[in-house]
């Protein structure tokens, strides 16, 4: 086939400028006097080349080339010269007007992304010397003239008779260096030719009007990418380039090419979605509220390439993540983003109060740049509180200055109570938890920590996941603040490095069903004595929290959790310091007394687990109050070193009096004390704020545990060896060292003699004692006769269920 084309090409070359149609992938031909060297022609079958003058002058206009304009056919000032020594067959014109125009009347296609060169060779034969330039008429859809475009090429001045001059101009959609007529994407064709300017009466010979595809001048690897400049993008930072971007993107997507944003500053006045793979050499300028949505390579490095500023790029990427990007995750690409101020995710997204679809932020580092933007803010204000409206502060003075997300402190305020929301019109603040014993009016302090990622502006965000991100707080910032509401957040494989105040904070119910696993929490207070620490790794206010396989080092508390249904498993947290016999603090604080929570396979070091009701507004117990319980601790490692003898690993701390215990299981744990000294026991009750009615205890199991360097080995049921050396009809047994939580002996399951029970004459007595309960930790064994011997007694701290 190529041989036939070549033969035809040879036959026609002397007749006219030959154009190849409909031949795909015909590469290797070169441009020979009017022969096209162009990919548009050979791959798309597009005819750019005008006919030779010898084929007739009715295709050549003396005006703008549009239909109906006058032609040179039969014109007195135009003639064909059969054989010029330089040009061969050519056109001879005499200039009769200024300018004298020559236009091809054929509609030469102008394709976005491609470039054509119009070239004319000519010489002055006689008369005055005119100047010459390429001239054109830009046509749009429907044959309309596209006004306002540059339709003239560079001017060539001629001053020598018989000398061959060449004028040329490049026309294309892109505003590139070397493009003489940048037309954008609106024109679809043009009429091209020549203007002779300045004088009349000149005789000029014109060899031909040659039109070549020169796209390869600008696209070194043709068809590998599409440049936005080829579709009219200006890149001056002022002109709106969105339409050009979208047109270029559509072309790139249709052809499977990459979209190139070449050097420049591109202003994007509206939202812009790009579906093709993007490569940014230039930068974008975009208002905060406008979205760039990259649906192909949606990742943070691409956004950084697009905007230059890493913080702004992260905000734009998060904004897109919460809108449509055809992606469920934002890949940070391992980038470290240094933040001069907190990222307000709600403000960055800008158009949503709630969000319920799964989204993921993964694989990068957020690092604080120290500065005043990270300073903790504190505000004081008087407010009223009523137990009838448990979550509301009313009559709040100067409420406008109090930020949502502030920690609330004051008399009767438990740990980790936050401002969930506020109504400035009503003067009310909604709290994350009730206050256990607040007065009707007092001055509160509101402390606002600053977070690397702050979601508190959202009413609700569900199923958000943060994976493999390091939060480099470095003593200047906190990590993550959750939204007011939500469900099923996942935070895993993350590092929280030296948070100033908090690692993860929940100010409402945004933590519901949250999973926190495989994370590292490294305290900024490593060298601070326990009693002076203030930082907390995380808190939760809602139900069904899963805390698994985390490691936390030397916080005041690892976690403070309200709600129930929690699974706390496989974590390692330690909270000691360099002092000997110094203070220690709770590792996990559970503030819902009926907590429905299980601890298993954790490593708890120099810390205790505390169950209290500090977020219970109804402090004193009555008939309708739930008991402390539904708590299981199984298979954990508890260890401590250089602690005072009063230290315990498990504590109950009632707020209010006459509380009860129902459903605590402590089974198969290991308790080991190392360093100097031993501890008295492993569990206890903090009675500084309240008390228990131990006579109502139910369902307490404390068994199968191992102890090292612990004086009293707690059990229930407790097995006690009782030896009576002198005869007595009533043997008194003190179980205070054995029974957990300072409880009473509420039942005796068995009494088994270990050998004979003897009377005063050392004669065996085959009698059975009764067990009498004293209402405290003592049990009396009544034999009905004075006897002596040894028995094993099994006693319980709880009533039968």
PDB file of N, CA and C in Angstrom, residues 644-697:
ATOM      1  N   UNK A 644       4.602   2.970  96.396  1.00  0.00           N
ATOM      2  CA  UNK A 644       4.294   2.888  97.825  1.00  0.00           C
ATOM      3  C   UNK A 644       3.446   1.661  98.122  1.00  0.00           C
ATOM      4  N   UNK A 645       3.412   1.249  99.358  1.00  0.00           N
ATOM      5  CA  UNK A 645       2.702   0.021  99.731  1.00  0.00           C
ATOM      6  C   UNK A 645       1.203   0.125  99.508  1.00  0.00           C
ATOM      7  N   UNK A 646       0.656   1.348  99.494  1.00  0.00           N
ATOM      8  CA  UNK A 646      -0.785   1.517  99.321  1.00  0.00           C
ATOM      9  C   UNK A 646      -1.242   1.403  97.864  1.00  0.00           C
ATOM     10  N   UNK A 647      -0.300   1.333  96.947  1.00  0.00           N
ATOM     11  CA  UNK A 647      -0.656   1.268  95.530  1.00  0.00           C
ATOM     12  C   UNK A 647      -1.490   0.022  95.241  1.00  0.00           C
ATOM     13  N   UNK A 648      -2.520   0.184  94.398  1.00  0.00           N
ATOM     14  CA  UNK A 648      -3.344  -0.949  93.965  1.00  0.00           C
ATOM     15  C   UNK A 648      -3.543  -0.868  92.453  1.00  0.00           C
ATOM     16  N   UNK A 649      -3.852  -1.996  91.841  1.00  0.00           N
ATOM     17  CA  UNK A 649      -3.997  -2.064  90.385  1.00  0.00           C
ATOM     18  C   UNK A 649      -5.435  -1.881  89.906  1.00  0.00           C
ATOM     19  N   UNK A 650      -6.391  -2.149  90.795  1.00  0.00           N
ATOM     20  CA  UNK A 650      -7.806  -2.058  90.429  1.00  0.00           C
ATOM     21  C   UNK A 650      -8.508  -1.256  91.508  1.00  0.00           C
ATOM     22  N   UNK A 651      -9.236  -0.204  91.107  1.00  0.00           N
ATOM     23  CA  UNK A 651      -9.874   0.652  92.103  1.00  0.00           C
ATOM     24  C   UNK A 651     -11.312   0.963  91.701  1.00  0.00           C
ATOM     25  N   UNK A 652     -12.154   0.944  92.704  1.00  0.00           N
ATOM     26  CA  UNK A 652     -13.508   1.462  92.573  1.00  0.00           C
ATOM     27  C   UNK A 652     -13.564   2.781  93.323  1.00  0.00           C
ATOM     28  N   UNK A 653     -14.185   3.800  92.709  1.00  0.00           N
ATOM     29  CA  UNK A 653     -14.209   5.132  93.319  1.00  0.00           C
ATOM     30  C   UNK A 653     -15.601   5.717  93.198  1.00  0.00           C
ATOM     31  N   UNK A 654     -16.487   5.433  94.166  1.00  0.00           N
ATOM     32  CA  UNK A 654     -17.859   5.933  94.068  1.00  0.00           C
ATOM     33  C   UNK A 654     -17.951   7.431  94.376  1.00  0.00           C
ATOM     34  N   UNK A 655     -18.800   8.113  93.628  1.00  0.00           N
ATOM     35  CA  UNK A 655     -19.190   9.482  93.956  1.00  0.00           C
ATOM     36  C   UNK A 655     -20.599   9.388  94.524  1.00  0.00           C
ATOM     37  N   UNK A 656     -20.751   9.709  95.775  1.00  0.00           N
ATOM     38  CA  UNK A 656     -22.015   9.517  96.465  1.00  0.00           C
ATOM     39  C   UNK A 656     -21.993   8.236  97.272  1.00  0.00           C
ATOM     40  N   UNK A 657     -22.975   8.092  98.131  1.00  0.00           N
ATOM     41  CA  UNK A 657     -22.973   7.001  99.101  1.00  0.00           C
ATOM     42  C   UNK A 657     -23.948   5.889  98.742  1.00  0.00           C
ATOM     43  N   UNK A 658     -23.675   4.734  99.391  1.00  0.00           N
ATOM     44  CA  UNK A 658     -24.561   3.567  99.351  1.00  0.00           C
ATOM     45  C   UNK A 658     -24.672   2.926  97.963  1.00  0.00           C
ATOM     46  N   UNK A 659     -23.634   3.036  97.184  1.00  0.00           N
ATOM     47  CA  UNK A 659     -23.607   2.352  95.912  1.00  0.00           C
ATOM     48  C   UNK A 659     -23.397   0.853  96.133  1.00  0.00           C
ATOM     49  N   UNK A 660     -23.750   0.084  95.128  1.00  0.00           N
ATOM     50  CA  UNK A 660     -23.603  -1.362  95.208  1.00  0.00           C
ATOM     51  C   UNK A 660     -22.699  -1.870  94.095  1.00  0.00           C
ATOM     52  N   UNK A 661     -22.271  -3.118  94.272  1.00  0.00           N
ATOM     53  CA  UNK A 661     -21.409  -3.771  93.275  1.00  0.00           C
ATOM     54  C   UNK A 661     -22.146  -4.992  92.756  1.00  0.00           C
ATOM     55  N   UNK A 662     -22.154  -5.127  91.416  1.00  0.00           N
ATOM     56  CA  UNK A 662     -22.852  -6.264  90.823  1.00  0.00           C
ATOM     57  C   UNK A 662     -22.174  -6.598  89.489  1.00  0.00           C
ATOM     58  N   UNK A 663     -21.387  -7.679  89.470  1.00  0.00           N
ATOM     59  CA  UNK A 663     -20.836  -8.141  88.215  1.00  0.00           C
ATOM     60  C   UNK A 663     -19.436  -7.645  87.916  1.00  0.00           C
ATOM     61  N   UNK A 664     -18.475  -8.063  88.715  1.00  0.00           N
ATOM     62  CA  UNK A 664     -17.061  -7.780  88.444  1.00  0.00           C
ATOM     63  C   UNK A 664     -16.321  -9.104  88.459  1.00  0.00           C
ATOM     64  N   UNK A 665     -15.601  -9.356  87.375  1.00  0.00           N
ATOM     65  CA  UNK A 665     -14.858 -10.605  87.247  1.00  0.00           C
ATOM     66  C   UNK A 665     -13.391 -10.284  87.018  1.00  0.00           C
ATOM     67  N   UNK A 666     -12.533 -10.786  87.919  1.00  0.00           N
ATOM     68  CA  UNK A 666     -11.080 -10.600  87.812  1.00  0.00           C
ATOM     69  C   UNK A 666     -10.473 -12.000  87.833  1.00  0.00           C
ATOM     70  N   UNK A 667     -10.120 -12.506  86.646  1.00  0.00           N
ATOM     71  CA  UNK A 667      -9.766 -13.921  86.521  1.00  0.00           C
ATOM     72  C   UNK A 667      -8.498 -14.060  85.677  1.00  0.00           C
ATOM     73  N   UNK A 668      -7.565 -14.861  86.156  1.00  0.00           N
ATOM     74  CA  UNK A 668      -6.420 -15.266  85.358  1.00  0.00           C
ATOM     75  C   UNK A 668      -5.422 -14.167  85.068  1.00  0.00           C
ATOM     76  N   UNK A 669      -5.346 -13.173  85.944  1.00  0.00           N
ATOM     77  CA  UNK A 669      -4.399 -12.082  85.756  1.00  0.00           C
ATOM     78  C   UNK A 669      -3.110 -12.329  86.526  1.00  0.00           C
ATOM     79  N   UNK A 670      -2.069 -11.616  86.122  1.00  0.00           N
ATOM     80  CA  UNK A 670      -0.779 -11.703  86.796  1.00  0.00           C
ATOM     81  C   UNK A 670      -0.459 -10.358  87.425  1.00  0.00           C
ATOM     82  N   UNK A 671      -0.212 -10.364  88.736  1.00  0.00           N
ATOM     83  CA  UNK A 671       0.135  -9.147  89.464  1.00  0.00           C
ATOM     84  C   UNK A 671       1.564  -9.298  89.989  1.00  0.00           C
ATOM     85  N   UNK A 672       2.453  -8.393  89.565  1.00  0.00           N
ATOM     86  CA  UNK A 672       3.856  -8.526  89.955  1.00  0.00           C
ATOM     87  C   UNK A 672       4.410  -7.155  90.325  1.00  0.00           C
ATOM     88  N   UNK A 673       5.023  -7.078  91.477  1.00  0.00           N
ATOM     89  CA  UNK A 673       5.682  -5.856  91.930  1.00  0.00           C
ATOM     90  C   UNK A 673       7.191  -6.063  91.878  1.00  0.00           C
ATOM     91  N   UNK A 674       7.893  -5.088  91.334  1.00  0.00           N
ATOM     92  CA  UNK A 674       9.342  -5.176  91.215  1.00  0.00           C
ATOM     93  C   UNK A 674       9.964  -3.958  91.877  1.00  0.00           C
ATOM     94  N   UNK A 675      11.275  -3.969  91.982  1.00  0.00           N
ATOM     95  CA  UNK A 675      11.949  -2.850  92.608  1.00  0.00           C
ATOM     96  C   UNK A 675      11.904  -2.959  94.118  1.00  0.00           C
ATOM     97  N   UNK A 676      11.943  -1.826  94.788  1.00  0.00           N
ATOM     98  CA  UNK A 676      11.993  -1.820  96.253  1.00  0.00           C
ATOM     99  C   UNK A 676      10.610  -2.050  96.837  1.00  0.00           C
ATOM    100  N   UNK A 677      10.531  -2.858  97.859  1.00  0.00           N
ATOM    101  CA  UNK A 677       9.315  -3.042  98.615  1.00  0.00           C
ATOM    102  C   UNK A 677       8.274  -3.893  97.932  1.00  0.00           C
ATOM    103  N   UNK A 678       7.151  -4.046  98.619  1.00  0.00           N
ATOM    104  CA  UNK A 678       6.005  -4.801  98.133  1.00  0.00           C
ATOM    105  C   UNK A 678       4.776  -3.921  98.296  1.00  0.00           C
ATOM    106  N   UNK A 679       3.649  -4.360  97.726  1.00  0.00           N
ATOM    107  CA  UNK A 679       2.390  -3.648  97.950  1.00  0.00           C
ATOM    108  C   UNK A 679       1.492  -4.510  98.814  1.00  0.00           C
ATOM    109  N   UNK A 680       0.555  -3.856  99.483  1.00  0.00           N
ATOM    110  CA  UNK A 680      -0.300  -4.573 100.414  1.00  0.00           C
ATOM    111  C   UNK A 680      -1.292  -5.494  99.701  1.00  0.00           C
ATOM    112  N   UNK A 681      -1.948  -4.951  98.659  1.00  0.00           N
ATOM    113  CA  UNK A 681      -2.949  -5.719  97.944  1.00  0.00           C
ATOM    114  C   UNK A 681      -3.120  -5.140  96.548  1.00  0.00           C
ATOM    115  N   UNK A 682      -3.896  -5.823  95.690  1.00  0.00           N
ATOM    116  CA  UNK A 682      -3.972  -5.409  94.293  1.00  0.00           C
ATOM    117  C   UNK A 682      -5.229  -4.603  93.977  1.00  0.00           C
ATOM    118  N   UNK A 683      -6.212  -4.574  94.867  1.00  0.00           N
ATOM    119  CA  UNK A 683      -7.459  -3.858  94.599  1.00  0.00           C
ATOM    120  C   UNK A 683      -7.831  -3.034  95.820  1.00  0.00           C
ATOM    121  N   UNK A 684      -8.736  -2.086  95.589  1.00  0.00           N
ATOM    122  CA  UNK A 684      -9.168  -1.256  96.687  1.00  0.00           C
ATOM    123  C   UNK A 684     -10.307  -0.348  96.291  1.00  0.00           C
ATOM    124  N   UNK A 685     -10.753   0.423  97.261  1.00  0.00           N
ATOM    125  CA  UNK A 685     -11.844   1.372  97.072  1.00  0.00           C
ATOM    126  C   UNK A 685     -11.373   2.739  97.537  1.00  0.00           C
ATOM    127  N   UNK A 686     -11.599   3.736  96.700  1.00  0.00           N
ATOM    128  CA  UNK A 686     -11.328   5.129  97.065  1.00  0.00           C
ATOM    129  C   UNK A 686     -12.616   5.700  97.637  1.00  0.00           C
ATOM    130  N   UNK A 687     -12.617   5.960  98.931  1.00  0.00           N
ATOM    131  CA  UNK A 687     -13.825   6.423  99.613  1.00  0.00           C
ATOM    132  C   UNK A 687     -13.824   7.930  99.843  1.00  0.00           C
ATOM    133  N   UNK A 688     -12.956   8.652  99.132  1.00  0.00           N
ATOM    134  CA  UNK A 688     -12.869  10.097  99.366  1.00  0.00           C
ATOM    135  C   UNK A 688     -14.128  10.835  98.906  1.00  0.00           C
ATOM    136  N   UNK A 689     -14.893  10.260  97.947  1.00  0.00           N
ATOM    137  CA  UNK A 689     -16.082  10.938  97.438  1.00  0.00           C
ATOM    138  C   UNK A 689     -17.372  10.153  97.693  1.00  0.00           C
ATOM    139  N   UNK A 690     -17.270   8.956  98.296  1.00  0.00           N
ATOM    140  CA  UNK A 690     -18.484   8.193  98.498  1.00  0.00           C
ATOM    141  C   UNK A 690     -18.210   6.843  99.120  1.00  0.00           C
ATOM    142  N   UNK A 691     -19.242   5.978  99.115  1.00  0.00           N
ATOM    143  CA  UNK A 691     -19.125   4.693  99.805  1.00  0.00           C
ATOM    144  C   UNK A 691     -19.988   3.643  99.127  1.00  0.00           C
ATOM    145  N   UNK A 692     -19.780   2.365  99.553  1.00  0.00           N
ATOM    146  CA  UNK A 692     -20.556   1.241  99.050  1.00  0.00           C
ATOM    147  C   UNK A 692     -21.377   0.623 100.172  1.00  0.00           C
ATOM    148  N   UNK A 693     -22.494   0.067  99.784  1.00  0.00           N
ATOM    149  CA  UNK A 693     -23.260  -0.826 100.656  1.00  0.00           C
ATOM    150  C   UNK A 693     -22.785  -2.232 100.324  1.00  0.00           C
ATOM    151  N   UNK A 694     -21.795  -2.722 101.059  1.00  0.00           N
ATOM    152  CA  UNK A 694     -21.203  -4.018 100.737  1.00  0.00           C
ATOM    153  C   UNK A 694     -22.147  -5.179 101.040  1.00  0.00           C
ATOM    154  N   UNK A 695     -23.190  -4.922 101.795  1.00  0.00           N
ATOM    155  CA  UNK A 695     -24.128  -5.996 102.079  1.00  0.00           C
ATOM    156  C   UNK A 695     -24.978  -6.389 100.886  1.00  0.00           C
ATOM    157  N   UNK A 696     -24.913  -5.617  99.803  1.00  0.00           N
ATOM    158  CA  UNK A 696     -25.732  -5.902  98.623  1.00  0.00           C
ATOM    159  C   UNK A 696     -24.892  -6.362  97.435  1.00  0.00           C
ATOM    160  N   UNK A 697     -23.639  -6.674  97.656  1.00  0.00           N
ATOM    161  CA  UNK A 697     -22.745  -7.050  96.554  1.00  0.00           C
ATOM    162  C   UNK A 697     -23.194  -8.365  95.911  1.00  0.00           C
TER     163      UNK A 697
END
